[in-house]
Coordinates of C-alpha atoms in Angstrom, one line a residue:
M169 CA 0.2 0.3 0.0
K170 CA 2.9 2.5 0.9
T171 CA 4.2 2.0 -3.0
L172 CA 0.8 2.7 -4.2
F173 CA 0.4 5.7 -2.5
K174 CA 4.1 6.9 -3.3
K175 CA 2.6 6.6 -7.1
K176 CA -0.4 8.5 -6.2
I177 CA 1.3 11.6 -5.0
L178 CA 4.3 11.4 -7.2
I179 CA 2.4 13.5 -10.0
P180 CA 1.0 16.2 -7.4
V181 CA 4.3 16.8 -5.7
L182 CA 6.0 17.5 -8.8
A183 CA 3.1 19.8 -9.6
L184 CA 4.1 21.6 -6.6
T185 CA 7.7 21.7 -7.3
I186 CA 6.8 23.5 -10.7
F187 CA 3.7 25.3 -9.4
F188 CA 6.2 27.2 -7.1
S189 CA 8.9 27.8 -9.5
T190 CA 6.6 30.2 -11.5
T191 CA 7.1 34.1 -10.0
A192 CA 3.3 34.8 -10.4
F193 CA 2.6 32.5 -7.1
Q194 CA 5.6 33.4 -5.0
N195 CA 3.5 35.7 -2.7
D196 CA 1.0 33.3 -1.8
F197 CA 3.7 30.3 -1.4
F198 CA 2.0 29.4 2.4
E199 CA -1.7 29.4 1.1
I200 CA -1.2 27.8 -2.2
A201 CA 0.9 24.7 -0.6
K202 CA -1.4 24.3 2.2
Q203 CA -4.6 23.9 -0.2
I204 CA -2.8 21.5 -2.6
E205 CA -1.7 19.7 0.6
I206 CA -5.2 19.4 1.8
F207 CA -6.7 18.6 -1.9
T208 CA -3.9 15.7 -2.1
T209 CA -4.7 14.0 1.2
L210 CA -8.2 13.9 0.4
Y211 CA -8.0 13.1 -2.9
K212 CA -5.8 9.7 -1.6
E213 CA -8.4 9.3 1.3
L214 CA -11.5 8.8 -1.6
N215 CA -9.4 6.6 -3.6
M216 CA -8.5 4.6 -0.9
N217 CA -11.1 4.4 1.4
Y218 CA -14.5 5.0 -0.5
V219 CA -17.0 2.1 0.3
D220 CA -17.2 1.7 -3.3
E221 CA -14.9 1.8 -6.6
T222 CA -14.0 5.2 -7.4
N223 CA -12.6 6.3 -10.9
P224 CA -9.8 8.7 -9.7
A225 CA -9.6 10.4 -13.9
D226 CA -13.7 10.8 -13.2
L227 CA -13.1 12.3 -9.8
M228 CA -10.3 14.7 -10.8
D229 CA -12.1 15.7 -14.2
T230 CA -14.8 17.0 -11.7
A231 CA -12.8 18.5 -9.6
I232 CA -11.0 20.3 -12.2
K233 CA -14.4 21.3 -14.2
S234 CA -15.9 22.7 -10.7
M235 CA -12.9 24.7 -9.6
L236 CA -12.8 26.4 -13.1
K237 CA -16.6 27.1 -13.3
D238 CA -16.0 30.0 -10.9
L239 CA -13.9 31.9 -13.3
D240 CA -15.1 32.7 -16.9
P241 CA -16.6 30.1 -19.4
Y242 CA -13.3 30.6 -21.5
T243 CA -10.9 29.2 -19.2
T244 CA -11.5 25.6 -19.4
F245 CA -9.4 22.4 -19.2
M246 CA -8.9 20.3 -22.5
N247 CA -8.2 16.9 -22.6
E248 CA -6.5 15.2 -25.9
Q249 CA -9.5 15.5 -27.8
D250 CA -10.3 19.0 -26.8
V251 CA -6.7 19.8 -28.2
E252 CA -7.2 18.1 -31.3
A253 CA -10.0 20.1 -32.0
A254 CA -9.1 23.3 -31.0
R255 CA -5.9 22.3 -33.7
I256 CA -8.6 21.7 -36.3
N257 CA -10.5 25.1 -35.6
N258 CA -6.8 27.2 -35.6
T259 CA -5.8 25.5 -39.2
G260 CA -8.9 24.6 -40.6
D261 CA -7.6 20.8 -41.8
Y262 CA -8.3 17.5 -40.6
T263 CA -9.2 14.2 -41.6
G264 CA -13.0 12.9 -41.4
I265 CA -16.1 13.0 -42.9
G266 CA -16.8 16.4 -44.0
A267 CA -19.8 17.7 -42.1
R268 CA -20.5 20.0 -39.3
V269 CA -21.9 17.7 -36.4
K270 CA -23.8 17.8 -33.0
T271 CA -23.7 15.5 -30.4
L272 CA -26.4 14.6 -28.4
K273 CA -26.9 12.2 -25.4
D274 CA -27.9 9.1 -27.5
K275 CA -26.7 10.2 -31.2
L276 CA -25.0 12.6 -33.7
V277 CA -27.1 14.9 -35.5
I278 CA -25.5 16.0 -39.0
I279 CA -26.0 19.9 -39.0
E280 CA -24.3 20.5 -42.2
P281 CA -22.4 18.2 -44.9
Y282 CA -20.0 20.4 -46.8
K283 CA -20.6 20.1 -50.5
D284 CA -18.8 17.6 -52.4
Y285 CA -16.9 15.8 -49.0
P286 CA -17.5 12.3 -47.6
A287 CA -20.8 12.9 -45.9
D288 CA -22.4 14.5 -49.0
K289 CA -20.7 12.1 -51.5
A290 CA -22.6 9.3 -49.5
G291 CA -25.7 11.1 -49.3
L292 CA -26.0 12.3 -45.7
K293 CA -28.2 15.4 -45.3
A294 CA -28.7 17.6 -42.7
G295 CA -31.2 16.7 -40.0
D296 CA -29.7 13.2 -40.3
E297 CA -29.6 11.4 -36.9
I298 CA -26.3 8.8 -36.6
I299 CA -27.6 6.2 -34.2
K300 CA -25.0 3.6 -34.8
I301 CA -21.2 3.8 -36.2
G302 CA -20.0 0.3 -37.3
N303 CA -21.1 -2.0 -34.6
I304 CA -21.3 0.7 -31.8
D305 CA -24.6 1.6 -30.5
L306 CA -24.2 5.5 -29.9
A307 CA -27.1 5.3 -27.1
T308 CA -24.7 3.3 -24.7
F309 CA -21.4 4.5 -25.7
K310 CA -20.0 6.6 -23.4
D311 CA -16.8 8.5 -24.8
D312 CA -16.9 11.3 -27.2
K313 CA -18.9 10.0 -30.0
G314 CA -17.9 12.4 -32.4
D315 CA -14.1 10.2 -32.5
L316 CA -15.6 7.4 -34.3
L317 CA -16.0 9.6 -37.2
K318 CA -12.7 10.4 -37.6
G319 CA -9.8 8.1 -38.9
T320 CA -7.0 7.8 -42.0
S321 CA -7.7 9.0 -45.1
G322 CA -9.1 6.3 -47.4
T323 CA -10.5 4.6 -44.6
R324 CA -14.4 3.9 -44.3
V325 CA -16.8 4.1 -41.7
E326 CA -20.0 2.5 -41.7
V327 CA -23.2 4.3 -40.3
T328 CA -26.7 3.8 -39.5
F329 CA -29.0 6.8 -39.1
K330 CA -32.5 7.9 -39.0
R331 CA -34.2 10.2 -41.4
Q332 CA -37.8 11.3 -40.9
G333 CA -38.5 8.3 -39.1
K334 CA -36.6 6.1 -41.4
I335 CA -33.7 3.5 -40.7
Q336 CA -31.0 3.7 -43.4
T337 CA -27.3 3.0 -43.7
A338 CA -24.5 4.5 -45.4
T339 CA -20.6 4.1 -46.1
I340 CA -18.5 6.8 -45.9
N341 CA -15.1 6.9 -47.3
R342 CA -12.9 9.3 -44.9
A343 CA -10.9 12.4 -46.8
E344 CA -8.9 15.0 -46.2
V345 CA -11.1 18.1 -45.2
E346 CA -10.2 21.9 -45.4
I347 CA -12.4 24.6 -43.9
N348 CA -11.7 27.8 -45.6
A349 CA -11.9 30.9 -43.3
V350 CA -13.3 32.9 -46.5
P351 CA -15.7 30.5 -47.8
Y352 CA -17.3 32.8 -50.4
F353 CA -16.3 36.1 -52.0
S354 CA -18.6 37.6 -55.1
M355 CA -19.2 40.8 -56.8
I356 CA -22.7 42.1 -56.2
N357 CA -22.9 44.4 -58.5
E358 CA -20.3 46.3 -60.8
E359 CA -18.9 48.4 -58.0
T360 CA -19.4 46.5 -54.8
G361 CA -17.6 43.1 -53.7
Y362 CA -18.9 40.9 -51.0
I363 CA -16.5 38.9 -48.6
V364 CA -17.7 36.4 -46.3
L365 CA -15.1 36.0 -43.4
S366 CA -16.3 32.9 -41.1
Q367 CA -13.6 32.3 -38.7
F368 CA -10.3 33.5 -37.6
N369 CA -8.0 30.4 -38.3
S370 CA -4.5 30.6 -39.8
K371 CA -6.2 31.0 -43.5
A372 CA -8.1 34.2 -42.6
S373 CA -6.0 37.1 -43.4
S374 CA -4.3 35.4 -46.2
Q375 CA -7.9 34.5 -47.9
T376 CA -9.4 37.6 -47.3
A377 CA -6.5 39.5 -49.0
Y378 CA -6.8 37.1 -52.0
A379 CA -10.4 37.9 -52.2
V380 CA -9.8 41.6 -52.1
K381 CA -7.4 41.6 -54.9
D382 CA -9.5 39.1 -56.7
L383 CA -12.7 41.5 -56.3
K384 CA -10.7 44.7 -57.2
A385 CA -9.4 43.0 -60.8
Q386 CA -13.1 42.6 -61.2
G387 CA -13.6 46.3 -60.8
A388 CA -14.7 46.4 -57.0
K389 CA -14.4 50.0 -56.1
N390 CA -16.3 48.9 -52.5
I391 CA -16.1 46.3 -50.1
I392 CA -18.6 44.6 -48.0
L393 CA -17.1 42.5 -45.3
D394 CA -19.2 40.2 -43.8
L395 CA -18.4 38.9 -40.1
R396 CA -22.1 38.0 -39.0
D397 CA -21.8 34.4 -36.9
N398 CA -18.0 34.8 -36.7
P399 CA -17.0 33.5 -33.1
G400 CA -13.4 34.9 -33.8
G401 CA -10.3 32.6 -33.5
L402 CA -6.6 33.8 -33.4
L403 CA -5.8 37.4 -32.6
H404 CA -2.6 37.9 -34.7
E405 CA -5.1 36.9 -37.6
A406 CA -7.4 39.8 -36.6
V407 CA -4.4 42.0 -36.7
N408 CA -3.6 40.9 -40.1
V409 CA -7.3 41.5 -41.7
V410 CA -6.9 45.0 -40.2
N411 CA -3.9 45.7 -42.2
I412 CA -5.4 44.9 -45.5
F413 CA -7.1 48.2 -44.9
V414 CA -4.9 50.0 -42.5
P415 CA -1.3 51.2 -42.7
K416 CA 2.2 49.7 -41.6
N417 CA 2.7 50.4 -38.1
Q418 CA -1.0 51.4 -36.9
L419 CA -2.2 49.9 -33.2
V420 CA -4.5 47.4 -33.8
V421 CA -5.1 46.0 -30.3
T422 CA -3.8 46.2 -26.5
T423 CA -3.8 43.0 -24.1
K424 CA -3.7 44.1 -20.6
S425 CA -3.0 41.3 -17.8
K426 CA -1.9 41.0 -14.1
V427 CA 1.1 39.2 -15.5
E428 CA 3.2 42.0 -16.8
K429 CA 4.6 39.5 -19.8
F430 CA 1.1 39.4 -21.1
N431 CA 0.9 42.9 -21.8
K432 CA 1.0 43.6 -25.6
T433 CA 0.6 45.9 -28.3
Y434 CA 0.1 44.6 -31.6
Y435 CA 0.7 46.7 -34.5
T436 CA -0.1 46.4 -38.2
Q437 CA 3.0 44.8 -39.6
K438 CA 3.0 45.3 -43.4
E439 CA 2.0 47.8 -46.0
A440 CA -1.8 47.7 -46.4
L441 CA -3.5 46.5 -49.6
D442 CA -5.8 49.3 -50.1
V443 CA -6.3 52.2 -47.8
E444 CA -9.0 54.3 -49.6
I445 CA -11.3 51.9 -50.6
P446 CA -14.7 52.0 -48.9
V447 CA -15.6 49.3 -46.5
I448 CA -18.6 48.0 -44.8
V449 CA -18.8 45.6 -41.8
L450 CA -21.5 43.4 -41.3
I451 CA -21.8 42.2 -37.7
N452 CA -24.3 40.6 -35.4
G453 CA -24.9 39.5 -31.9
R454 CA -23.0 36.3 -32.7
S455 CA -20.0 38.2 -33.8
A456 CA -17.3 37.5 -31.3
S457 CA -14.0 38.2 -30.1
A458 CA -11.7 38.4 -32.9
S459 CA -14.4 39.5 -35.2
E460 CA -14.8 42.3 -32.6
I461 CA -11.2 43.3 -32.9
V462 CA -11.6 43.8 -36.5
A463 CA -15.0 45.6 -36.3
G464 CA -14.1 48.0 -33.2
T465 CA -10.7 48.6 -34.7
L466 CA -12.2 50.0 -38.0
Q467 CA -14.8 51.6 -36.3
D468 CA -12.2 53.2 -34.0
L469 CA -10.1 54.2 -37.0
D470 CA -12.9 55.6 -39.0
R471 CA -11.7 53.0 -41.5
G472 CA -15.2 51.6 -42.2
V473 CA -19.0 51.8 -41.3
I474 CA -20.5 49.2 -39.0
L475 CA -23.9 47.7 -39.9
G476 CA -26.2 45.5 -38.2
S477 CA -26.7 44.4 -34.5
R478 CA -24.4 44.9 -31.6
S479 CA -21.7 42.3 -31.4
F480 CA -21.5 39.4 -28.5
G481 CA -19.1 41.1 -26.3
K482 CA -16.0 39.3 -25.7
G483 CA -13.4 41.3 -24.5
L484 CA -11.4 38.6 -23.1
V485 CA -7.9 36.8 -24.7
Q486 CA -7.2 33.1 -23.8
R487 CA -4.0 31.3 -24.3
P488 CA -3.1 27.6 -24.2
K489 CA -0.9 26.3 -21.6
Q490 CA 1.0 23.0 -21.9
L491 CA 0.1 20.3 -19.1
T492 CA 1.0 16.7 -18.7
Y493 CA -0.2 14.0 -21.1
G494 CA -1.2 15.7 -23.8
T495 CA -3.6 18.1 -22.2
Q496 CA -4.1 21.6 -21.7
L497 CA -5.6 24.4 -19.7
K498 CA -6.7 27.6 -22.0
L499 CA -6.3 30.2 -19.9
T500 CA -8.1 33.6 -19.7
I501 CA -4.4 35.9 -19.5
S502 CA -5.8 39.5 -20.3
R503 CA -8.5 41.7 -21.5
Y504 CA -7.9 43.4 -24.7
Y505 CA -8.6 47.1 -25.6
T506 CA -9.3 48.8 -29.0
P507 CA -7.2 51.5 -30.5
S508 CA -9.4 54.3 -28.8
G509 CA -9.3 52.5 -25.4
R510 CA -12.1 50.8 -25.0
C511 CA -12.8 47.2 -24.2
I512 CA -16.0 45.6 -25.3
Q513 CA -16.6 42.5 -22.8
A514 CA -20.3 42.5 -22.0
L515 CA -20.2 40.2 -19.1
D516 CA -18.7 40.8 -15.8
Y517 CA -18.0 37.2 -14.5
W518 CA -16.4 38.6 -11.4
H519 CA -19.3 39.9 -9.9
R520 CA -22.3 37.4 -10.1
D521 CA -26.0 37.6 -9.0
E522 CA -27.6 35.7 -6.3
K523 CA -28.0 32.6 -8.8
G524 CA -24.0 32.7 -9.6
D525 CA -25.0 34.2 -13.2
A526 CA -22.4 36.5 -14.8
V527 CA -23.8 40.1 -14.5
R528 CA -24.3 41.7 -17.7
I529 CA -22.8 45.7 -18.0
T530 CA -25.6 47.7 -18.4
Q531 CA -25.5 51.0 -20.7
D532 CA -25.5 53.0 -17.6
N533 CA -22.2 51.7 -17.1
Y534 CA -21.0 52.3 -20.6
H535 CA -17.8 54.8 -20.9
E536 CA -17.4 57.0 -23.8
F537 CA -14.3 56.8 -26.2
K538 CA -13.7 59.0 -29.2
T539 CA -12.5 57.4 -32.9
K540 CA -9.9 59.0 -34.8
N541 CA -12.3 61.6 -35.9
G542 CA -13.8 62.5 -32.9
R543 CA -16.8 60.3 -32.8
P544 CA -18.2 58.8 -29.6
V545 CA -17.9 54.9 -29.1
F546 CA -18.6 53.1 -26.1
D547 CA -17.2 50.0 -24.3
G548 CA -19.0 47.1 -22.1
G549 CA -21.3 45.7 -24.8
G550 CA -19.9 44.8 -27.6
V551 CA -19.6 46.7 -30.4
L552 CA -22.4 49.4 -31.5
P553 CA -22.9 49.6 -35.1
D554 CA -22.8 52.6 -36.5
E555 CA -26.3 51.9 -38.2
A556 CA -28.4 49.0 -36.2
L557 CA -30.7 47.4 -38.2
D558 CA -34.1 46.0 -36.5
I559 CA -34.3 43.0 -38.3
T560 CA -30.9 41.9 -37.1
K561 CA -31.4 42.2 -33.3
T562 CA -32.3 38.8 -32.0
S563 CA -35.0 38.9 -29.5
A564 CA -35.5 36.8 -26.4
I565 CA -38.2 34.4 -28.2
T566 CA -36.0 34.1 -31.3
T567 CA -33.0 33.1 -29.0
A568 CA -35.4 30.8 -27.4
I569 CA -36.5 29.2 -30.7
L570 CA -32.9 29.1 -32.0
Q571 CA -31.7 27.7 -28.7
K572 CA -34.2 24.6 -29.2
D573 CA -33.6 24.1 -32.7
F574 CA -37.1 24.6 -33.7
I575 CA -35.6 26.6 -36.8
F576 CA -33.4 23.8 -37.8
N577 CA -35.7 21.1 -37.2
Y578 CA -38.6 22.9 -39.2
A579 CA -36.2 23.2 -42.3
T580 CA -35.6 19.2 -42.3
T581 CA -39.5 18.8 -42.2
Y582 CA -39.8 21.5 -44.8
Y583 CA -37.1 19.7 -47.1
Y584 CA -38.7 16.4 -47.1
K585 CA -42.2 17.9 -47.9
H586 CA -41.0 20.1 -50.9
Q587 CA -38.1 17.5 -52.5
T588 CA -37.8 20.1 -55.3
I589 CA -38.0 24.1 -55.9
K590 CA -37.9 25.3 -59.3
D591 CA -36.3 28.4 -58.9
I592 CA -34.4 28.7 -55.5
D593 CA -32.9 32.1 -56.3
N594 CA -36.5 33.7 -55.9
F595 CA -37.3 31.3 -53.2
K596 CA -39.7 33.0 -50.6
L597 CA -41.7 31.8 -47.5
S598 CA -45.2 32.6 -47.8
D599 CA -47.5 33.6 -44.8
S600 CA -49.1 30.3 -44.8
N601 CA -45.5 28.8 -44.8
F602 CA -45.4 31.1 -41.6
S603 CA -48.5 30.0 -40.4
D604 CA -47.4 26.2 -40.4
F605 CA -44.4 27.4 -38.5
K606 CA -46.3 28.4 -35.7
K607 CA -48.2 25.3 -35.5
Y608 CA -45.2 23.1 -35.8
L609 CA -44.1 25.3 -32.5
K610 CA -47.5 24.7 -30.9
T611 CA -47.7 20.9 -31.6
N612 CA -43.7 20.4 -30.0
D613 CA -44.9 22.3 -27.2
F614 CA -42.5 25.5 -27.8
S615 CA -42.3 27.2 -24.5
F616 CA -39.8 29.5 -23.0
E617 CA -39.7 31.5 -19.5
T618 CA -38.7 35.2 -19.9
E619 CA -36.7 37.5 -17.0
T620 CA -39.6 39.3 -16.3
E621 CA -41.7 35.8 -15.3
K622 CA -38.5 35.0 -13.2
A623 CA -38.6 37.9 -11.8
L624 CA -42.4 37.9 -10.9
T625 CA -42.2 34.4 -9.4
K626 CA -39.1 35.3 -7.1
A627 CA -41.6 38.1 -6.0
L628 CA -44.3 35.8 -5.3
E629 CA -41.8 33.5 -3.7
S630 CA -40.7 36.4 -1.5
A631 CA -44.3 37.5 -0.7
K632 CA -45.2 34.0 0.4
K633 CA -42.6 34.0 2.8
E634 CA -43.4 37.3 4.4
G635 CA -47.2 36.4 4.6
L636 CA -48.4 38.7 1.7
D637 CA -49.4 36.4 -1.4
D638 CA -53.0 36.8 -0.5
N639 CA -53.0 40.5 -1.8
I640 CA -50.9 39.8 -5.0
Q641 CA -51.5 36.4 -6.0
K642 CA -54.6 38.0 -8.3
D643 CA -52.5 40.6 -9.8
Y644 CA -50.0 38.1 -10.2
N645 CA -52.0 35.7 -12.0
T646 CA -53.0 38.7 -14.2
L647 CA -49.5 39.6 -15.4
I648 CA -48.6 35.8 -15.7
N649 CA -51.4 35.8 -18.3
N650 CA -50.6 38.8 -19.8
L651 CA -47.2 37.8 -20.4
K652 CA -48.3 34.5 -22.0
T653 CA -50.3 36.5 -24.4
S654 CA -47.3 38.7 -25.1
K655 CA -45.2 35.7 -25.9
I656 CA -47.8 34.2 -28.4
E657 CA -47.9 37.9 -30.1
G658 CA -44.3 37.8 -29.8
I659 CA -44.0 35.6 -32.5
D660 CA -45.6 37.6 -35.1
E661 CA -43.9 40.8 -33.8
N662 CA -40.4 38.9 -35.3
K663 CA -41.9 37.5 -37.9
A664 CA -39.2 39.2 -40.4
Q665 CA -36.6 38.1 -38.2
L666 CA -37.7 34.2 -37.7
T667 CA -39.0 34.2 -41.4
S668 CA -35.2 35.3 -42.6
L669 CA -33.9 32.6 -40.4
L670 CA -36.0 30.0 -41.7
T671 CA -35.3 31.1 -45.5
D672 CA -31.6 30.9 -44.9
E673 CA -31.8 27.4 -43.5
I674 CA -34.1 26.1 -46.3
V675 CA -32.1 27.5 -49.1
K676 CA -28.8 25.8 -47.4
R677 CA -30.9 22.6 -47.9
Y678 CA -31.0 22.9 -51.6
V679 CA -27.8 24.8 -52.8
Y680 CA -25.2 24.3 -49.6
R681 CA -23.9 27.2 -47.6
E682 CA -22.4 28.7 -50.8
G683 CA -26.1 28.8 -52.5
V684 CA -27.1 30.9 -49.1
Y685 CA -24.5 33.6 -49.9
D686 CA -25.2 33.9 -53.5
Y687 CA -29.2 34.2 -52.5
Y688 CA -28.0 36.9 -50.0
K689 CA -27.0 39.2 -52.7
T690 CA -30.3 39.7 -53.6
H691 CA -32.6 39.0 -50.8
N692 CA -30.6 40.3 -47.7
P693 CA -31.6 43.4 -45.9
E694 CA -28.3 43.8 -44.4
I695 CA -26.3 43.5 -47.7
E696 CA -29.1 45.4 -49.3
R697 CA -28.5 48.6 -47.0
A698 CA -24.7 48.3 -47.2
T699 CA -25.0 48.4 -51.2
E700 CA -27.2 51.3 -50.4
I701 CA -25.0 53.3 -48.4
L702 CA -21.8 52.2 -50.6
S703 CA -23.6 53.6 -53.6
N704 CA -23.5 57.3 -51.9
P705 CA -20.1 58.5 -51.0
T706 CA -21.7 61.4 -49.1
T707 CA -24.1 58.8 -47.1
Y708 CA -20.7 56.9 -46.4
S709 CA -18.4 59.6 -45.6
G710 CA -21.1 60.9 -43.3
F711 CA -21.3 58.1 -41.0
L712 CA -17.3 58.5 -40.3
T713 CA -17.3 62.1 -39.8
K714 CA -20.5 63.0 -37.6

């Protein structure tokens, strides 16, 4: 038993030695040593003496995740699979079936097969539910289900899937998959080029620069850069994308940390591709991180007009720290600041409410900064566009519908009811289609709780404790019923946005993602407004000088 104990504490003791060799923890030496000793002895006693068999790895995984949970959601422990997923995200290259897949408890759902890649060639469609891979039933498989689809290029994988209630099988030949940071670019009209930048992997700046050059060669005198739904990625790629439109030696972003070596300033390193061409950047509530660096910097420098809705508001920077056995700690090391000096972090993870949720920084606590031309911009709530479009603002009811996959699932149902569409370029959902969608929501028991309902319920609970509920119960019931009516009406009030989201998802089923971008050029209200602004130089320059 003594030998076993030595093996068990060898790694913690070694960790202690490394831990205390770093400068950042010198001041708390005793407290850290004390807490790690407590944890080590507790961990040993649990493993050796608990009444039932324990899994040391599971216990440690729970301990680590629980410890990190009190910090921000971006500081995470990454096992070997997570590290590989991060590598794929940063490089855009991997070997697999070529599809975006969602992992559920008992299955994998195909969210989007990439055109001409293995899953697509094998006939898999969005909405297909993979229930078995080879002889492995996913309902009972406990490890990462997605790993079963990975393998060497050229190897085969047999999948059993459910489509509209029917069980089918397919053989997929794995291949190398390349995910482009710029999946699409094209001319919208004779003078305006359109570029979709979907993520900031290692190809982001080179592919964006190539697109700008190509479009200019086709006659583009204006550029629309679409960062909607772009979750971010590599910080230095954001700096390089800015550099396409901004001269050399321009400050782009500053990072500030309690650890001095993480305090850095990032400047453009090259000569710009074009410092004069008018640029409009499209953003929405799912544009985050590196997307916000690009949008915020171009706004601060009055180098482009920002259009759409307020961005996500992620002003934190992470860096992977190598641990043992191929694992990593993705650690929030600093906050970033745009050239005007603002940090656009929207949630305060260090001050939480009574439920432990991060507090959103309110408009009352925003601070004003100035752009290069003296225009006011603000921190604390993401990047606020120079012109906000109502259709792009995601309401609470739309968010709830999206989170429960009703848009995705309805599009799947619609596709199999309408196998062919003659003229996809002019596709339009009718009022009867929208009514059918509302029936679909009702049939599938769509419901959600608003913040107002939560507050009222909490108030009633407090009233019950104080013996005052008899006086307010009737009013409470009236308010709740009114809210329920308001939520039902909210679906109609958000008809334009819901119809747009449904249309995008449905069109993608027929012509893939590339076809959706083609469809955007003539049907998307944000692009229509951007084109309108760019067609009038006075209007465009007015945004940058007022």
